[in-house]
PDB file of C-alpha atoms and ligand atoms in Angstrom:
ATOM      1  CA  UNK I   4      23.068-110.309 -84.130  1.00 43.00           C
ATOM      2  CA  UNK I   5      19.601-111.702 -84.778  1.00 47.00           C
ATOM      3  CA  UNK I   6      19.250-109.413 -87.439  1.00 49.00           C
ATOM      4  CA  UNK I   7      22.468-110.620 -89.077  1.00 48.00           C
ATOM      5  CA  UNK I   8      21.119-114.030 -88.895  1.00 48.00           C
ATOM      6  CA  UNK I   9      18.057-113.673 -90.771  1.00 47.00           C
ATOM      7  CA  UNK I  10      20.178-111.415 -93.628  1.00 52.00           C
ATOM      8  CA  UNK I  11      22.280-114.446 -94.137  1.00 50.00           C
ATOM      9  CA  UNK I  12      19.650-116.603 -94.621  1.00 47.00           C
ATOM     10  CA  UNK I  13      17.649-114.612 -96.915  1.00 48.00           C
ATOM     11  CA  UNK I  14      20.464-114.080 -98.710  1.00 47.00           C
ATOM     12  CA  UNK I  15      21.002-118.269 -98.892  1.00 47.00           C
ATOM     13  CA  UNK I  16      17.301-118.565 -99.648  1.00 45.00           C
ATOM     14  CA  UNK I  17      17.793-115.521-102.328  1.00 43.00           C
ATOM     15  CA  UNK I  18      20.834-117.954-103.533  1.00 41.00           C
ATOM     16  CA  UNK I  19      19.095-121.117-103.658  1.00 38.00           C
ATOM     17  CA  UNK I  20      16.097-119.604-105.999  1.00 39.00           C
ATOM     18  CA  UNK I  21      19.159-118.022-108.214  1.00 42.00           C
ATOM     19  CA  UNK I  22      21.417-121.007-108.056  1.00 40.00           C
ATOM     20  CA  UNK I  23      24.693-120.338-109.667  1.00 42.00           C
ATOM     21  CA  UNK I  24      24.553-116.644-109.053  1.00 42.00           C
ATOM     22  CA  UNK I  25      28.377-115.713-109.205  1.00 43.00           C
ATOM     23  CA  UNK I  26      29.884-114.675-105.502  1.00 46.00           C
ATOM     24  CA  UNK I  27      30.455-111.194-107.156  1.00 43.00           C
ATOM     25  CA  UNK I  28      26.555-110.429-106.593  1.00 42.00           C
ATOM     26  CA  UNK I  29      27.166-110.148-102.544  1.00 41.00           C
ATOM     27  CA  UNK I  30      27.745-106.472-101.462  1.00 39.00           C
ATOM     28  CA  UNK I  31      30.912-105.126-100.170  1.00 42.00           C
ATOM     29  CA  UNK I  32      30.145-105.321 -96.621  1.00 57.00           C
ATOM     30  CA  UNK I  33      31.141-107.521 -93.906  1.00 66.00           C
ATOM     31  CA  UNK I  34      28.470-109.649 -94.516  1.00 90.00           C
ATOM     32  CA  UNK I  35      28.940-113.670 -93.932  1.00 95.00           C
ATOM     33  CA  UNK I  36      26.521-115.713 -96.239  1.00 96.00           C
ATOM     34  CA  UNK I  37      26.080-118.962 -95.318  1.00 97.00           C
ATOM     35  CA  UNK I  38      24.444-121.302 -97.483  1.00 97.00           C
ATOM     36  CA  UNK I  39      22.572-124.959 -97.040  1.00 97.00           C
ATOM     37  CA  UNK I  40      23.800-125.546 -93.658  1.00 98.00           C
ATOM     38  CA  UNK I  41      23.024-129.789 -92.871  1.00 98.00           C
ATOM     39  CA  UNK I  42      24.259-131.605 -89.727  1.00 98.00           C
ATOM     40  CA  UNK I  43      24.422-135.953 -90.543  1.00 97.00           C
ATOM     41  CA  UNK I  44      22.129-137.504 -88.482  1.00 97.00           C
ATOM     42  CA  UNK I  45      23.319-139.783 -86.191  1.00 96.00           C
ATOM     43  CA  UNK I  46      22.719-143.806 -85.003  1.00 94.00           C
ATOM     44  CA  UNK I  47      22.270-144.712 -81.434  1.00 92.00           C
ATOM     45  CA  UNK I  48      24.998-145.075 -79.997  1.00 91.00           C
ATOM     46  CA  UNK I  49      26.748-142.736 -82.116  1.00 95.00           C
ATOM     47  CA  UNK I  50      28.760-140.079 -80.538  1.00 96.00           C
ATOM     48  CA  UNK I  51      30.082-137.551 -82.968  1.00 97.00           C
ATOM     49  CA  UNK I  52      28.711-136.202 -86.514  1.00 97.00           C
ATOM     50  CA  UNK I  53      29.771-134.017 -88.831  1.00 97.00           C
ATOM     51  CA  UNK I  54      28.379-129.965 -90.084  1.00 98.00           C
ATOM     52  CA  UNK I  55      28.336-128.663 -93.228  1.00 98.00           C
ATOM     53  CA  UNK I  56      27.232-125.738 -95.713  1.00 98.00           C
ATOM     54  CA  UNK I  57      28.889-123.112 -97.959  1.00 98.00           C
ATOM     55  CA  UNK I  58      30.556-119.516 -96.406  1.00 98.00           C
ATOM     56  CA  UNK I  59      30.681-116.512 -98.392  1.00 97.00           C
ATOM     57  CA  UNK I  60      32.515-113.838 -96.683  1.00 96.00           C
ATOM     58  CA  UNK I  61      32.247-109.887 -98.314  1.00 94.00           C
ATOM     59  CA  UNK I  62      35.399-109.295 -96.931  1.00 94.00           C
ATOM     60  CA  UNK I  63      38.253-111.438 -96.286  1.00 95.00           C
ATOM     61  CA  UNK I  64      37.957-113.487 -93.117  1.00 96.00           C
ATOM     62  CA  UNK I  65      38.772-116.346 -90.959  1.00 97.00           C
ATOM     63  CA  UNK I  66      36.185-118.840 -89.534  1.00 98.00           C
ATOM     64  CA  UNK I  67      37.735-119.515 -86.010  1.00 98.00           C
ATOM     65  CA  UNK I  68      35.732-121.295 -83.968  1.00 98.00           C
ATOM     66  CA  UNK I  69      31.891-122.569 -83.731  1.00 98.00           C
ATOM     67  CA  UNK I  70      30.295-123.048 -80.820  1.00 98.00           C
ATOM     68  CA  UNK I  71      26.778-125.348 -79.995  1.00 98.00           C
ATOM     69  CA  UNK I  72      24.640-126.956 -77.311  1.00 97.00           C
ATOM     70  CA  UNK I  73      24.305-129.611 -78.954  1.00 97.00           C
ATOM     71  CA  UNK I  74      28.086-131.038 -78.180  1.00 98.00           C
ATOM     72  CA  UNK I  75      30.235-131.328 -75.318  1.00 98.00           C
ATOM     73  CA  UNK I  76      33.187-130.331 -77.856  1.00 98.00           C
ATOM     74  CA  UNK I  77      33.166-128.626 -81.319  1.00 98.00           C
ATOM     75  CA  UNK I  78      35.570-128.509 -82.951  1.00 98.00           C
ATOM     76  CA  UNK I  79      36.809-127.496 -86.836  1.00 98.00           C
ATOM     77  CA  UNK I  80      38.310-130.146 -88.941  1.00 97.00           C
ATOM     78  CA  UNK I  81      39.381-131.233 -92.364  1.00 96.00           C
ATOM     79  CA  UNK I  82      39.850-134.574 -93.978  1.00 93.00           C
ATOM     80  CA  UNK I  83      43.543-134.824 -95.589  1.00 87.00           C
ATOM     81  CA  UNK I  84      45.830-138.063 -96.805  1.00 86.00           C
ATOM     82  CA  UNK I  85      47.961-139.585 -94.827  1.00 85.00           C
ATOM     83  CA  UNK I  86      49.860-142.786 -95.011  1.00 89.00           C
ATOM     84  CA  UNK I  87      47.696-143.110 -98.257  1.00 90.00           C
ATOM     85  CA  UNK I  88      44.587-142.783 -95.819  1.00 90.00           C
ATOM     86  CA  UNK I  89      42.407-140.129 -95.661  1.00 88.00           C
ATOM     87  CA  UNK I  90      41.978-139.089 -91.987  1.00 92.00           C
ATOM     88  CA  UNK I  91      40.488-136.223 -90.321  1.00 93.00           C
ATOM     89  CA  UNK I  92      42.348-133.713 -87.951  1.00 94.00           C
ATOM     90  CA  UNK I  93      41.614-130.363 -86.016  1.00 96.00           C
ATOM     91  CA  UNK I  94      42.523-126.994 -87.690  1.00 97.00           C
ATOM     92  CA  UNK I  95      42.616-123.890 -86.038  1.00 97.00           C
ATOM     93  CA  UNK I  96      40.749-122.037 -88.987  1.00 98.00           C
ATOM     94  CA  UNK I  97      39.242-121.568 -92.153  1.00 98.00           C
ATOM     95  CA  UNK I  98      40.022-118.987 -94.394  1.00 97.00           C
ATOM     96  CA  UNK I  99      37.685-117.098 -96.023  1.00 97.00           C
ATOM     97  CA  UNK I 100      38.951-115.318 -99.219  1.00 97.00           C
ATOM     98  CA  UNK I 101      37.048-112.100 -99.903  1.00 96.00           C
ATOM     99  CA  UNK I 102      33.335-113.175-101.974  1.00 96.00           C
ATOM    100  CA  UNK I 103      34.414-116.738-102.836  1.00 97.00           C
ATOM    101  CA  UNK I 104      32.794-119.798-101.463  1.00 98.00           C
ATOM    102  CA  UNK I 105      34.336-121.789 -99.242  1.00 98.00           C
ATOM    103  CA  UNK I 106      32.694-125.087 -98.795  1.00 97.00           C
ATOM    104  CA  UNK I 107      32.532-127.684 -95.795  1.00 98.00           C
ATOM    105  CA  UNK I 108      31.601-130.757 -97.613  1.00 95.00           C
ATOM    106  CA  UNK I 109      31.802-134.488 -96.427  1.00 92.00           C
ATOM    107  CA  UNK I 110      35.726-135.317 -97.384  1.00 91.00           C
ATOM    108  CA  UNK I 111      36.694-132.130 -96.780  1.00 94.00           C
ATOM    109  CA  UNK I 112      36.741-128.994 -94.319  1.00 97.00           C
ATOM    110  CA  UNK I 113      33.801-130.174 -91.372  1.00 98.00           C
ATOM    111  CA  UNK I 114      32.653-128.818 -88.114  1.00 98.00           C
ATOM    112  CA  UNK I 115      32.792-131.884 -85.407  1.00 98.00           C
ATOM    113  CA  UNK I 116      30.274-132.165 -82.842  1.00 98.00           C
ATOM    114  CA  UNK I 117      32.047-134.866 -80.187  1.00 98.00           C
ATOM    115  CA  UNK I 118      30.282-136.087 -77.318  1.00 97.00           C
ATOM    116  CA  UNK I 119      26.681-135.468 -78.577  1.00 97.00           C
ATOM    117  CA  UNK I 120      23.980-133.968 -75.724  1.00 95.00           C
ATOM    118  CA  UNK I 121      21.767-136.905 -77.942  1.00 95.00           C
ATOM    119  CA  UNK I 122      21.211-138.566 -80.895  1.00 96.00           C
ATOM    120  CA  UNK I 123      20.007-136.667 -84.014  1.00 97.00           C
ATOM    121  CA  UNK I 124      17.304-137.542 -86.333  1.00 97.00           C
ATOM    122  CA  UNK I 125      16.812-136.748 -89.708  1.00 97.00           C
ATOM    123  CA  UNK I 126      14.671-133.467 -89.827  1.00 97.00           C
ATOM    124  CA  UNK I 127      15.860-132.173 -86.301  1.00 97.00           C
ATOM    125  CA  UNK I 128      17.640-128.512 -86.500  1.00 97.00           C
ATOM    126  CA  UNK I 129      20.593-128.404 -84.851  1.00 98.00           C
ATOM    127  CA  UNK I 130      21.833-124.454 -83.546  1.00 98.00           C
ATOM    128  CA  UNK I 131      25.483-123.423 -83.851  1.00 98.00           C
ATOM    129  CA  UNK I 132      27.175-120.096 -83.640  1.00 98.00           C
ATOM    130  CA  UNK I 133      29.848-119.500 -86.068  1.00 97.00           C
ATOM    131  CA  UNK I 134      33.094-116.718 -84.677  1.00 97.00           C
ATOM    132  CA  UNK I 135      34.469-115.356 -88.030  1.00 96.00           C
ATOM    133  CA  UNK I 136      37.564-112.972 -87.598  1.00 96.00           C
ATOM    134  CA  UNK I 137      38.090-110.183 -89.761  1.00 94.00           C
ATOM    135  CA  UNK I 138      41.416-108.766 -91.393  1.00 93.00           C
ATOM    136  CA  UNK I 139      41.770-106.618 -87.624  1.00 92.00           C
ATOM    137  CA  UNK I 140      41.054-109.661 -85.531  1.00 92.00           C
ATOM    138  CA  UNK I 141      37.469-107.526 -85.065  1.00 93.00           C
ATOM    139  CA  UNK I 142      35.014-111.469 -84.145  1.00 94.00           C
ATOM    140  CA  UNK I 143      31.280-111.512 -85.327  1.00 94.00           C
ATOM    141  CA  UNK I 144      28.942-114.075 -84.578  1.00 95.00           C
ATOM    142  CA  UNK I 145      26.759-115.691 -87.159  1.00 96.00           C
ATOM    143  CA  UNK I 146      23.964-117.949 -85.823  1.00 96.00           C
ATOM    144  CA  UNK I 147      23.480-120.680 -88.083  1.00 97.00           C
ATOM    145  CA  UNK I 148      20.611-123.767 -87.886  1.00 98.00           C
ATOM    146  CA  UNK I 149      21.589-126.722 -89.390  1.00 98.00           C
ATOM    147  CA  UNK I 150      18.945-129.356 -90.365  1.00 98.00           C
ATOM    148  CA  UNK I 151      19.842-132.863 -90.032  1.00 98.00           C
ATOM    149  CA  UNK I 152      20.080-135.263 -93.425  1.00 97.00           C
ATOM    150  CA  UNK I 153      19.807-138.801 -93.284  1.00 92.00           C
ATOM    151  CA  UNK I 154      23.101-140.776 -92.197  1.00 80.00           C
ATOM    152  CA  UNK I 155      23.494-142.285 -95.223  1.00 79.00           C
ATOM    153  CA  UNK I 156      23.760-138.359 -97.273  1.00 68.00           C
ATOM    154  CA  UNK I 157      25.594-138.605-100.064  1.00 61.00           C
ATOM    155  CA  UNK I 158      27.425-135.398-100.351  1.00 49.00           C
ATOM    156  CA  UNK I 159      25.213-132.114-102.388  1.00 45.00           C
ATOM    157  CA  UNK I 160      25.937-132.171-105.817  1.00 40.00           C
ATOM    158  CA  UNK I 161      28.449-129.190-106.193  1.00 37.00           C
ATOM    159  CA  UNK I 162      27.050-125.865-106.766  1.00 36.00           C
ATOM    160  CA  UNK I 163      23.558-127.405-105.083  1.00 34.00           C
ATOM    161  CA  UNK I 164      22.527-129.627-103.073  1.00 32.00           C
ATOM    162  CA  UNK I 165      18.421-129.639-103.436  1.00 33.00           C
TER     163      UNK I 165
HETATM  164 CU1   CU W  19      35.896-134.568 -88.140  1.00 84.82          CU
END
């Protein structure tokens, strides 16, 4: 699992030197790349926050769940209009279509941390575990650490967000 971990990083670190480089350059495993993972950071008295980054599945897949210490409840979410208002609600999934980037982005697709352990300052890594389903309901585990951006983030340019 560890081992996995670091891949997927490498391979986001490999992606951020090469920005741009077309999904088609991931091998045809089962590999999950996840790319510029960022929690918001969060005011005092604040008690929920969003997650973010960029999934790359090799093979078709489904995120399903995420798990962290860091929250009482986590929880996957996605901001859609309604009543001409754009509100957030909890989905049971994201899909992951086989090599094409799926991004979580501020006004869109989010993981929710609710009921925070504490607050979270810019710079501070926050750990989450991401369950991604295959095709045969077969789960794997992706460790991810998310660094925390300033409240005030505006959302990363598309493509990149350095
Ligand atoms: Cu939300």
């Amino acid at each position: 699992m560890k081992k996995t971990a670091i891949k997927s990083l490498a391979a986001a670190f490999a992606l951020c030197v090469f920005a741009g480089a077309a999904p088609a350059a991931f091998a045809q495993d089962a590999s999950v790349s996840v790319e510029d993972p960022w929690v918001r950071a969060t005011a005092p008295n604040q008690h929920a926050t969003g997650v973010f980054m960029r999934l790359t599945s090799a093979a078709p897949g489904r995120l399903v769940a995420v798990e962290s210490q860091a929250a009482k409840h986590v929880e996957i979410h996605e901001m859609a209009m309604q009543d001409n208002v754009m509100k957030m609600r909890q989905v049971p999934g994201i899909d992951l279509p086989a090599g094409q980037a799926v991004e979580l982005k501020p006004g869109s697709y989010h993981v929710m941390l609710i009921d925070l352990a504490r607050q979270i300052a810019p710079g501070e890594h926050v750990a989450l575990t991401l369950v991604v389903e295959d095709t045969r309901r077969q789960q794997r585990r992706i460790a991810v650490d998310a660094v925390a951006r300033p409240l005030n983030a505006a959302a990363p340019a598309a493509g990149h967000g350095h």
